[in-house]
CSV table of C-alpha atoms in Angstrom, one decimal:
chain,number,residue,atom,x,y,z
A,1461,MET,CA,-19.2,-22.3,45.6
A,1462,THR,CA,-17.6,-25.7,45.7
A,1463,HIS,CA,-13.9,-26.7,45.6
A,1464,ALA,CA,-12.0,-29.9,44.9
A,1465,THR,CA,-10.1,-29.2,48.1
A,1466,PRO,CA,-12.1,-27.0,50.3
A,1467,GLU,CA,-10.5,-25.2,53.3
A,1468,THR,CA,-10.9,-27.0,56.7
A,1469,VAL,CA,-8.7,-24.7,58.8
A,1470,PHE,CA,-9.2,-21.2,60.1
A,1471,THR,CA,-6.8,-19.1,62.2
A,1472,TYR,CA,-7.5,-16.8,65.1
A,1473,GLY,CA,-5.2,-14.2,66.6
A,1474,SER,CA,-5.6,-11.4,69.1
A,1475,PRO,CA,-3.5,-9.1,71.2
A,1476,GLN,CA,-3.2,-9.5,75.0
A,1477,LEU,CA,-6.0,-7.4,76.4
A,1478,LYS,CA,-6.3,-5.3,79.5
A,1479,PHE,CA,-9.8,-3.7,79.8
A,1480,GLY,CA,-11.5,-1.5,82.4
A,1481,THR,CA,-11.6,1.8,84.2
A,1482,GLY,CA,-8.1,2.8,85.2
A,1483,ALA,CA,-6.4,0.3,83.0
A,1484,SER,CA,-4.4,3.1,81.3
A,1485,ALA,CA,-2.7,3.9,84.6
A,1486,GLU,CA,-0.8,0.6,84.5
A,1487,ILE,CA,1.0,1.1,81.2
A,1488,GLY,CA,4.4,1.8,82.8
A,1489,TYR,CA,4.2,-1.6,84.6
A,1490,ASP,CA,3.1,-3.3,81.4
A,1491,LEU,CA,6.0,-1.9,79.4
A,1492,ALA,CA,8.5,-2.8,82.1
A,1493,SER,CA,7.1,-6.4,82.0
A,1494,LEU,CA,7.9,-6.4,78.2
A,1495,GLY,CA,11.5,-5.4,79.0
A,1496,THR,CA,11.1,-1.9,77.7
A,1497,ARG,CA,13.7,0.8,78.6
A,1498,ARG,CA,12.9,3.4,75.9
A,1499,ALA,CA,9.4,3.9,74.4
A,1500,LEU,CA,8.0,6.1,71.6
A,1501,VAL,CA,4.5,7.4,72.4
A,1502,VAL,CA,2.5,8.2,69.2
A,1503,THR,CA,-0.5,10.5,69.3
A,1504,ASP,CA,-2.3,13.3,67.6
A,1505,PRO,CA,-2.4,17.0,68.5
A,1506,GLY,CA,-6.0,16.9,69.8
A,1507,ILE,CA,-5.3,14.0,72.2
A,1508,SER,CA,-1.9,15.6,73.1
A,1509,ALA,CA,-3.8,18.8,74.1
A,1510,THR,CA,-5.7,16.8,76.8
A,1511,GLY,CA,-2.5,15.9,78.5
A,1512,LEU,CA,-3.2,12.2,78.4
A,1513,PRO,CA,-0.1,11.1,76.4
A,1514,GLN,CA,2.1,13.1,78.7
A,1515,ARG,CA,0.5,11.4,81.8
A,1516,VAL,CA,1.2,8.0,80.1
A,1517,ALA,CA,4.8,9.0,79.5
A,1518,GLU,CA,5.2,10.4,83.0
A,1519,GLN,CA,4.0,7.1,84.7
A,1520,MET,CA,6.7,5.2,82.9
A,1521,LYS,CA,9.4,6.9,84.9
A,1522,ALA,CA,8.5,4.9,88.0
A,1523,TYR,CA,9.5,1.7,86.1
A,1524,ASP,CA,12.7,3.2,84.6
A,1525,VAL,CA,11.2,3.5,81.2
A,1526,THR,CA,12.1,6.7,79.2
A,1527,ALA,CA,9.4,8.1,76.9
A,1528,VAL,CA,9.6,10.3,73.8
A,1529,VAL,CA,6.3,11.7,72.6
A,1530,PHE,CA,5.4,12.2,69.0
A,1531,ASP,CA,2.2,14.2,68.7
A,1532,GLY,CA,2.2,14.9,64.9
A,1533,VAL,CA,-0.3,12.2,63.8
A,1534,HIS,CA,-2.7,13.3,61.1
A,1535,VAL,CA,-6.3,12.4,61.7
A,1536,GLU,CA,-7.1,10.1,58.8
A,1537,PRO,CA,-3.4,9.4,58.0
A,1538,THR,CA,-1.8,9.8,54.7
A,1539,ASP,CA,1.3,8.3,53.2
A,1540,GLU,CA,2.9,11.8,53.7
A,1541,SER,CA,2.0,12.0,57.4
A,1542,MET,CA,3.1,8.4,58.1
A,1543,ARG,CA,6.5,9.1,56.4
A,1544,PHE,CA,6.8,12.1,58.6
A,1545,ALA,CA,6.2,10.0,61.7
A,1546,VAL,CA,8.7,7.3,60.6
A,1547,GLU,CA,11.4,10.0,60.1
A,1548,PHE,CA,10.8,11.3,63.6
A,1549,ALA,CA,11.1,7.8,65.0
A,1550,ARG,CA,14.3,7.2,63.1
A,1551,GLU,CA,15.9,10.4,64.2
A,1552,ASN,CA,14.9,10.1,67.8
A,1553,GLY,CA,15.5,6.3,68.3
A,1554,PRO,CA,16.4,3.7,68.9
A,1555,PHE,CA,13.3,2.5,70.8
A,1556,ASP,CA,12.4,-0.9,72.2
A,1557,ALA,CA,8.6,-0.4,72.3
A,1558,ILE,CA,5.9,1.8,70.9
A,1559,VAL,CA,2.8,3.1,72.6
A,1560,ALA,CA,-0.1,4.4,70.5
A,1561,VAL,CA,-2.5,6.7,72.4
A,1562,GLY,CA,-5.5,7.9,70.4
A,1563,GLY,CA,-8.0,6.8,67.8
A,1564,GLY,CA,-7.4,4.5,64.8
A,1565,SER,CA,-5.3,7.2,63.2
A,1566,SER,CA,-2.7,7.1,66.0
A,1567,ILE,CA,-2.7,3.3,66.3
A,1568,ASP,CA,-2.4,2.9,62.5
A,1569,THR,CA,0.4,5.4,62.3
A,1570,ALA,CA,2.2,3.6,65.2
A,1571,LYS,CA,1.9,0.3,63.2
A,1572,ALA,CA,3.5,1.9,60.1
A,1573,VAL,CA,6.3,3.4,62.2
A,1574,ASN,CA,6.9,0.1,63.9
A,1575,LEU,CA,7.1,-1.7,60.5
A,1576,LEU,CA,9.4,0.8,58.9
A,1577,ILE,CA,11.9,1.2,61.8
A,1578,THR,CA,12.3,-2.6,62.0
A,1579,ASN,CA,12.3,-3.5,58.3
A,1580,ASP,CA,13.9,-2.1,55.1
A,1581,GLY,CA,12.0,-0.4,52.3
A,1582,ASP,CA,9.4,2.3,51.8
A,1583,LEU,CA,5.7,2.5,52.7
A,1584,MET,CA,4.8,1.6,49.1
A,1585,ASP,CA,6.7,-1.7,49.3
A,1586,TYR,CA,4.2,-2.9,52.0
A,1587,LEU,CA,0.9,-1.4,50.8
A,1588,ASN,CA,-1.6,-3.9,49.6
A,1589,ALA,CA,-1.5,-4.7,45.9
A,1590,PRO,CA,-2.4,-3.4,43.4
A,1591,VAL,CA,-1.8,0.0,45.0
A,1592,GLY,CA,1.6,-1.1,46.5
A,1593,ASN,CA,3.9,-4.1,46.3
A,1594,GLY,CA,2.2,-6.1,49.0
A,1595,LEU,CA,5.5,-7.2,50.6
A,1596,ALA,CA,5.5,-9.1,53.9
A,1597,PRO,CA,7.9,-7.8,56.7
A,1598,ALA,CA,11.0,-9.9,56.9
A,1599,ASN,CA,11.9,-8.9,60.5
A,1600,PRO,CA,9.9,-9.1,63.7
A,1601,LEU,CA,8.5,-5.8,64.9
A,1602,LEU,CA,8.8,-4.1,68.3
A,1603,PRO,CA,6.2,-4.6,71.1
A,1604,LEU,CA,3.3,-2.2,70.4
A,1605,VAL,CA,0.9,-1.2,73.2
A,1606,ALA,CA,-2.4,0.3,71.7
A,1607,VAL,CA,-4.4,2.6,73.9
A,1608,PRO,CA,-7.6,3.6,72.1
A,1609,THR,CA,-9.4,6.9,73.0
A,1610,THR,CA,-12.3,6.4,70.6
A,1611,THR,CA,-14.8,3.6,70.5
A,1612,GLY,CA,-14.8,2.4,66.9
A,1613,THR,CA,-11.8,1.4,64.9
A,1614,GLY,CA,-10.8,-1.8,66.6
A,1615,ALA,CA,-7.3,-0.9,65.4
A,1616,GLU,CA,-6.0,-2.1,68.8
A,1617,SER,CA,-7.0,-5.7,67.9
A,1618,THR,CA,-6.2,-5.9,64.2
A,1619,THR,CA,-3.3,-6.6,61.8
A,1620,VAL,CA,-4.2,-3.7,59.5
A,1621,CYS,CA,-3.2,-0.1,59.1
A,1622,VAL,CA,-5.1,2.2,56.8
A,1623,LEU,CA,-4.0,5.4,55.1
A,1624,ASP,CA,-4.7,7.8,52.1
A,1625,VAL,CA,-2.3,7.7,49.2
A,1626,LEU,CA,-2.4,11.3,48.3
A,1627,SER,CA,-1.1,11.0,44.7
A,1628,LEU,CA,-3.7,8.4,43.8
A,1629,LYS,CA,-6.6,9.8,45.9
A,1630,VAL,CA,-7.3,6.4,47.3
A,1631,LYS,CA,-7.4,4.9,50.7
A,1632,THR,CA,-5.6,1.5,51.2
A,1633,GLY,CA,-3.6,-0.3,53.8
A,1634,ILE,CA,-1.1,-2.7,55.0
A,1635,SER,CA,-2.1,-6.1,56.4
A,1636,HIS,CA,0.2,-8.6,58.1
A,1637,ALA,CA,0.0,-10.6,61.3
A,1638,ARG,CA,3.1,-8.8,62.6
A,1639,LEU,CA,1.3,-5.5,62.7
A,1640,ARG,CA,-1.1,-6.7,65.4
A,1641,PRO,CA,-0.5,-4.9,68.7
A,1642,THR,CA,1.1,-6.9,71.5
A,1643,LEU,CA,-1.2,-5.4,74.1
A,1644,ALA,CA,-4.5,-3.5,73.9
A,1645,VAL,CA,-5.2,-1.3,76.9
A,1646,VAL,CA,-8.9,-0.4,76.7
A,1647,ASP,CA,-9.9,2.2,79.4
A,1648,PRO,CA,-13.5,3.5,79.0
A,1649,ASP,CA,-12.6,6.6,81.1
A,1650,LEU,CA,-10.5,7.8,78.1
A,1651,MET,CA,-13.6,7.8,75.8
A,1652,MET,CA,-15.9,9.9,78.0
A,1653,SER,CA,-15.0,13.2,76.3
A,1654,GLN,CA,-15.5,11.9,72.7
A,1655,PRO,CA,-18.0,14.3,71.0
A,1656,ALA,CA,-21.3,13.1,69.7
A,1657,GLY,CA,-20.3,13.4,66.0
A,1658,VAL,CA,-17.1,11.3,66.6
A,1659,THR,CA,-19.1,8.8,68.7
A,1660,ALA,CA,-21.6,8.4,65.9
A,1661,ALA,CA,-19.1,8.0,63.1
A,1662,SER,CA,-16.7,5.7,64.9
A,1663,GLY,CA,-19.6,3.7,66.3
A,1664,MET,CA,-20.7,3.0,62.7
A,1665,ASP,CA,-17.3,1.6,62.2
A,1666,ILE,CA,-17.9,-0.8,65.1
A,1667,LEU,CA,-21.2,-1.8,63.6
A,1668,CYS,CA,-19.9,-2.4,60.1
A,1669,HIS,CA,-17.0,-4.4,61.5
A,1670,ALA,CA,-19.5,-6.7,63.3
A,1671,LEU,CA,-21.9,-6.9,60.3
A,1672,GLU,CA,-19.3,-7.4,57.6
A,1673,SER,CA,-17.3,-10.1,59.5
A,1674,TYR,CA,-20.6,-11.9,60.4
A,1675,THR,CA,-21.7,-11.9,56.7
A,1676,ALA,CA,-18.3,-12.5,55.3
A,1677,ARG,CA,-17.6,-15.6,53.2
A,1678,LEU,CA,-17.3,-18.7,55.4
A,1679,TYR,CA,-13.8,-19.9,55.9
A,1680,THR,CA,-14.8,-23.3,54.3
A,1681,SER,CA,-15.8,-21.5,51.1
A,1682,TYR,CA,-12.1,-20.9,50.1
A,1683,ASP,CA,-9.7,-23.2,48.4
A,1684,ARG,CA,-7.4,-25.1,50.8
A,1685,LYS,CA,-4.3,-23.0,51.5
A,1686,GLU,CA,-0.7,-24.0,52.2
A,1687,PRO,CA,0.6,-22.9,55.6
A,1688,ALA,CA,2.6,-20.0,54.1
A,1689,GLN,CA,-0.5,-18.7,52.3
A,1690,ARG,CA,-2.6,-18.1,55.4
A,1691,VAL,CA,-3.6,-14.5,55.9
A,1692,PRO,CA,-5.3,-12.8,58.9
A,1693,TYR,CA,-8.6,-12.4,57.0
A,1694,CYS,CA,-9.7,-16.0,56.7
A,1695,GLY,CA,-13.5,-15.7,56.5
A,1696,ALA,CA,-16.4,-16.0,58.9
A,1697,ASN,CA,-15.7,-18.7,61.5
A,1698,PRO,CA,-17.2,-19.8,64.8
A,1699,ILE,CA,-15.0,-17.6,67.0
A,1700,SER,CA,-15.3,-14.5,64.9
A,1701,ASP,CA,-19.1,-15.1,64.8
A,1702,MET,CA,-19.2,-15.1,68.7
A,1703,TRP,CA,-17.5,-11.7,69.0
A,1704,SER,CA,-19.6,-10.2,66.2
A,1705,GLU,CA,-22.9,-11.3,67.7
A,1706,LYS,CA,-22.0,-10.0,71.1
A,1707,GLY,CA,-20.9,-6.7,69.6
A,1708,LEU,CA,-24.2,-6.3,67.8
A,1709,SER,CA,-26.1,-7.0,71.0
A,1710,LEU,CA,-24.1,-4.4,72.9
A,1711,LEU,CA,-24.7,-1.8,70.2
A,1712,ALA,CA,-28.4,-2.4,70.3
A,1713,GLY,CA,-28.6,-1.2,73.8
A,1714,SER,CA,-25.9,1.5,73.9
A,1715,PHE,CA,-25.3,3.2,70.6
A,1716,ARG,CA,-28.1,5.8,70.5
A,1717,GLN,CA,-27.7,6.5,74.2
A,1718,ALA,CA,-23.9,7.1,73.9
A,1719,VAL,CA,-24.4,9.6,71.1
A,1720,ALA,CA,-27.3,11.5,72.8
A,1721,HIS,CA,-25.9,11.3,76.3
A,1722,GLY,CA,-22.1,11.1,76.2
A,1723,ASP,CA,-21.9,11.3,80.0
A,1724,ASP,CA,-23.6,7.9,80.4
A,1725,THR,CA,-20.8,5.8,81.8
A,1726,LEU,CA,-22.7,2.5,81.2
A,1727,ALA,CA,-23.4,3.3,77.6
A,1728,ARG,CA,-19.8,4.4,77.1
A,1729,GLY,CA,-18.5,1.2,78.7
A,1730,ASP,CA,-20.7,-1.0,76.5
A,1731,MET,CA,-19.5,0.9,73.4
A,1732,ALA,CA,-15.9,0.2,74.4
A,1733,PHE,CA,-16.8,-3.5,74.9
A,1734,ALA,CA,-18.5,-3.5,71.5
A,1735,ALA,CA,-15.5,-1.9,69.8
A,1736,THR,CA,-13.2,-4.4,71.3
A,1737,PHE,CA,-15.4,-7.4,70.5
A,1738,ALA,CA,-16.1,-6.4,66.9
A,1739,GLY,CA,-12.3,-5.8,66.5
A,1740,LEU,CA,-11.6,-9.3,67.8
A,1741,GLY,CA,-14.1,-10.6,65.2
A,1742,PHE,CA,-13.3,-8.7,62.0
A,1743,GLY,CA,-9.5,-8.8,62.7
A,1744,ASN,CA,-9.7,-12.5,61.8
A,1745,ALA,CA,-12.8,-13.0,59.6
A,1746,GLY,CA,-12.3,-9.8,57.5
A,1747,VAL,CA,-14.6,-7.0,56.2
A,1748,HIS,CA,-15.9,-6.6,52.7
A,1749,ILE,CA,-18.0,-4.4,50.4
A,1750,PRO,CA,-18.9,-1.4,52.7
A,1751,HIS,CA,-15.2,-1.0,53.7
A,1752,ALA,CA,-14.0,-1.4,50.0
A,1753,CYS,CA,-16.5,1.4,49.0
A,1754,ALA,CA,-15.5,3.6,52.0
A,1755,TYR,CA,-11.9,4.0,50.8
A,1756,PRO,CA,-12.7,6.0,47.7
A,1757,ILE,CA,-15.5,7.9,49.5
A,1758,ALA,CA,-12.9,9.1,52.0
A,1759,GLY,CA,-10.0,9.4,49.6
A,1760,ARG,CA,-11.8,11.6,47.0
A,1761,VAL,CA,-13.7,13.9,49.2
A,1762,ARG,CA,-13.8,17.5,48.0
A,1763,ASP,CA,-15.4,19.9,50.5
A,1764,PHE,CA,-17.3,18.0,53.2
A,1765,HIS,CA,-16.4,18.7,56.8
A,1766,PRO,CA,-18.1,16.6,59.6
A,1767,ALA,CA,-19.3,18.0,62.9
A,1768,ASP,CA,-17.0,17.6,65.9
A,1769,TYR,CA,-13.8,16.7,64.0
A,1770,PRO,CA,-10.7,18.9,64.3
A,1771,GLY,CA,-9.3,21.3,61.7
A,1772,ASP,CA,-11.0,22.7,58.7
A,1773,GLU,CA,-9.8,20.4,55.9
A,1774,ALA,CA,-12.3,18.3,53.9
A,1775,MET,CA,-12.7,14.8,55.2
A,1776,VAL,CA,-15.2,12.0,55.5
A,1777,PRO,CA,-14.4,10.1,58.7
A,1778,HIS,CA,-13.7,6.4,58.1
A,1779,GLY,CA,-16.6,5.1,60.1
A,1780,MET,CA,-19.0,7.5,58.4
A,1781,ALA,CA,-17.6,6.6,54.9
A,1782,VAL,CA,-18.1,2.9,55.7
A,1783,SER,CA,-21.7,3.4,56.8
A,1784,LEU,CA,-22.9,5.3,53.7
A,1785,THR,CA,-23.1,2.3,51.4
A,1786,ALA,CA,-23.8,-0.3,54.1
A,1787,PRO,CA,-27.6,-0.5,53.7
A,1788,GLU,CA,-27.4,-1.1,50.0
A,1789,ALA,CA,-24.3,-3.4,50.3
A,1790,PHE,CA,-26.2,-5.7,52.7
A,1791,ARG,CA,-29.3,-5.6,50.5
A,1792,TYR,CA,-27.0,-6.8,47.7
A,1793,THR,CA,-25.4,-9.6,49.8
A,1794,PHE,CA,-28.7,-10.8,51.3
A,1795,ASP,CA,-29.1,-13.8,48.9
A,1796,ALA,CA,-25.7,-15.2,49.9
A,1797,ASP,CA,-27.0,-16.1,53.4
A,1798,PRO,CA,-30.4,-14.7,54.3
A,1799,GLU,CA,-30.4,-16.2,57.8
A,1800,ARG,CA,-27.2,-14.4,58.8
A,1801,HIS,CA,-28.6,-11.1,57.5
A,1802,LEU,CA,-31.8,-11.6,59.4
A,1803,ARG,CA,-30.1,-12.7,62.6
A,1804,ALA,CA,-27.8,-9.6,62.5
A,1805,ALA,CA,-30.8,-7.3,62.1
A,1806,ARG,CA,-32.6,-9.0,65.0
A,1807,LEU,CA,-29.6,-8.6,67.3
A,1808,LEU,CA,-29.3,-4.9,66.4
A,1809,ALA,CA,-33.0,-4.1,66.6
A,1810,PRO,CA,-34.6,-6.8,68.7
A,1811,GLY,CA,-38.0,-5.0,69.0
A,1812,PHE,CA,-38.4,-4.2,65.3
A,1813,ASP,CA,-41.8,-5.1,63.7
A,1814,GLU,CA,-40.7,-7.4,60.8
A,1815,SER,CA,-44.2,-7.4,59.4
A,1816,THR,CA,-43.6,-4.0,58.0
A,1817,VAL,CA,-40.7,-4.9,55.6
A,1818,ASP,CA,-39.7,-7.7,53.2
A,1819,ALA,CA,-36.9,-10.0,54.6
A,1820,ARG,CA,-34.3,-8.6,52.2
A,1821,ASP,CA,-35.1,-5.1,53.5
A,1822,LEU,CA,-34.9,-5.8,57.2
A,1823,LEU,CA,-31.2,-5.2,57.8
A,1824,PRO,CA,-31.0,-2.1,55.4
A,1825,THR,CA,-34.1,-0.6,57.1
A,1826,VAL,CA,-32.7,-1.2,60.6
A,1827,LEU,CA,-29.4,0.3,59.6
A,1828,ALA,CA,-31.0,3.4,58.0
A,1829,ASP,CA,-33.2,4.0,61.1
A,1830,LEU,CA,-30.1,4.0,63.3
A,1831,MET,CA,-28.1,6.2,61.0
A,1832,ARG,CA,-30.9,8.7,60.9
A,1833,ASP,CA,-31.3,8.7,64.7
A,1834,ILE,CA,-27.6,9.4,65.3
A,1835,GLY,CA,-27.0,12.1,62.7
A,1836,ILE,CA,-25.2,10.2,59.9
A,1837,PRO,CA,-25.6,11.8,56.5
A,1838,ALA,CA,-28.4,10.4,54.4
A,1839,GLY,CA,-26.1,8.9,51.7
A,1840,ILE,CA,-23.0,9.8,49.6
A,1841,GLY,CA,-24.9,12.8,48.1
A,1842,GLU,CA,-24.8,14.6,51.5
A,1843,VAL,CA,-21.0,14.3,51.6
A,1844,GLY,CA,-20.6,15.9,48.1
A,1845,TYR,CA,-20.9,13.1,45.6
A,1846,THR,CA,-23.2,12.9,42.6
A,1847,THR,CA,-24.1,10.1,40.1
A,1848,GLY,CA,-21.3,11.6,37.9
A,1849,ASP,CA,-18.7,10.6,40.5
A,1850,ILE,CA,-19.8,6.9,40.5
A,1851,PRO,CA,-17.3,5.6,37.9
A,1852,ASP,CA,-14.4,7.1,39.9
A,1853,LEU,CA,-15.8,5.6,43.1
A,1854,VAL,CA,-16.2,2.2,41.5
A,1855,GLU,CA,-12.6,2.4,40.2
A,1856,GLY,CA,-11.4,3.1,43.8
A,1857,ALA,CA,-13.5,0.3,45.3
A,1858,LEU,CA,-12.2,-2.2,42.7
A,1859,LYS,CA,-8.6,-1.5,44.0
A,1860,GLN,CA,-9.6,-3.0,47.3
A,1861,GLN,CA,-9.4,-6.6,46.1
A,1862,ARG,CA,-8.2,-7.9,49.5
A,1863,LEU,CA,-11.5,-6.8,51.0
A,1864,LEU,CA,-13.8,-7.7,48.1
A,1865,ALA,CA,-12.4,-11.2,48.1
A,1866,THR,CA,-14.0,-11.6,51.5
A,1867,ALA,CA,-17.5,-10.7,50.3
A,1868,PRO,CA,-20.1,-13.5,50.3
A,1869,LYS,CA,-21.0,-12.5,46.8
A,1870,GLN,CA,-18.3,-11.3,44.4
A,1871,PRO,CA,-19.6,-7.9,43.1
A,1872,SER,CA,-19.0,-7.0,39.4
A,1873,GLU,CA,-18.2,-3.4,38.4
A,1874,GLU,CA,-21.9,-3.0,37.6
A,1875,ASP,CA,-22.9,-4.3,41.0
A,1876,LEU,CA,-20.7,-1.8,42.7
A,1877,ALA,CA,-22.0,1.0,40.5
A,1878,GLY,CA,-25.5,0.0,41.5
A,1879,ILE,CA,-24.6,0.0,45.2
A,1880,PHE,CA,-23.1,3.5,44.9
A,1881,GLU,CA,-26.1,4.8,42.8
A,1882,ARG,CA,-28.7,3.6,45.3
A,1883,SER,CA,-26.5,5.1,48.1
A,1884,VAL,CA,-26.6,8.7,46.8
A,1885,THR,CA,-29.8,9.1,48.8
A,1886,LEU,CA,-30.7,6.5,51.4
A,1887,TRP,CA,-33.8,8.1,52.8
């Protein structure tokens, strides 16, 4: 694709980062350094039951910071659950900082709360078009400290929050630079109790973040933007490439081990690094087709329930949903940049015998082998979808134009239908 005025500028943003065993014990000090006197701690019931959010709240007292804990986050948040959290914050405020303790669900809910207690309007005003109005926040947000307890979402690094809009049965999000956390506190100790099923699903989110940002459109492939038009997802660039490549290398050595042997501290630490690195990459380059397809897969689920997830309601965890079309999505995008697809596969599976497959099939094969080894379902058919559901799934994916615009090849409705059809059964 050529342009009369091609883009020559890319942007890069990230939170402050504190990484390492014991890092979460310093949050009180970190908040006080931000001038905090009253903080809202946002978490979910499962994490709350471990006592971790309460320990985080307790340590703030030594620094004269008062904490209020909200533990009503819904795993895989909805517009309804986020509005409930916002109402709690409004009724129990004011606050001068927010601390999110948990997986992507808690961090994303905290982002929405932060947005809506500092800016006028309703959730729908800020949701990405065409689902919502796509408004930008007019006012600055409060400092947000993100403390992930799962290795996967990268939400602690990004400008995005994701949710299900129940009435539309679609997953969408809000994206703006002001949503990015101020500080990410990544403590591998907090991830040691993550069950195998959660490690597998959230780990596939790490992997797809790295792969999608690495294969995204190059930033130079866009038309030149005016300063006010710049958005966080600006396309693959040299800095995002560096983070993605390192994330893939770490996953190659740690992913299977972390799922099979959750007590392996080295594997857990490498997964935490990989999640952080991939988040620092995709949070700027962007993600594309697998994520766009994942939103309707998760949003229209009927009766599938994954192992090791709380509750008994139907759900397809985000990372699992992303992974289910990834092999076929990357088979489709291969022509856009074969060398990038091949390099990604080689980083992820350095010992793979390439003589056994065609070049186009290398990355899909490596992905499917990994998914099979860690217990990911063998396609969308195993989470309850049939070929009869494909038109609805395509309709949902087409609503994710912000993501599809980042793809190295622009998929038509027929292209997306083909990806879904070939993903009913992957092996």
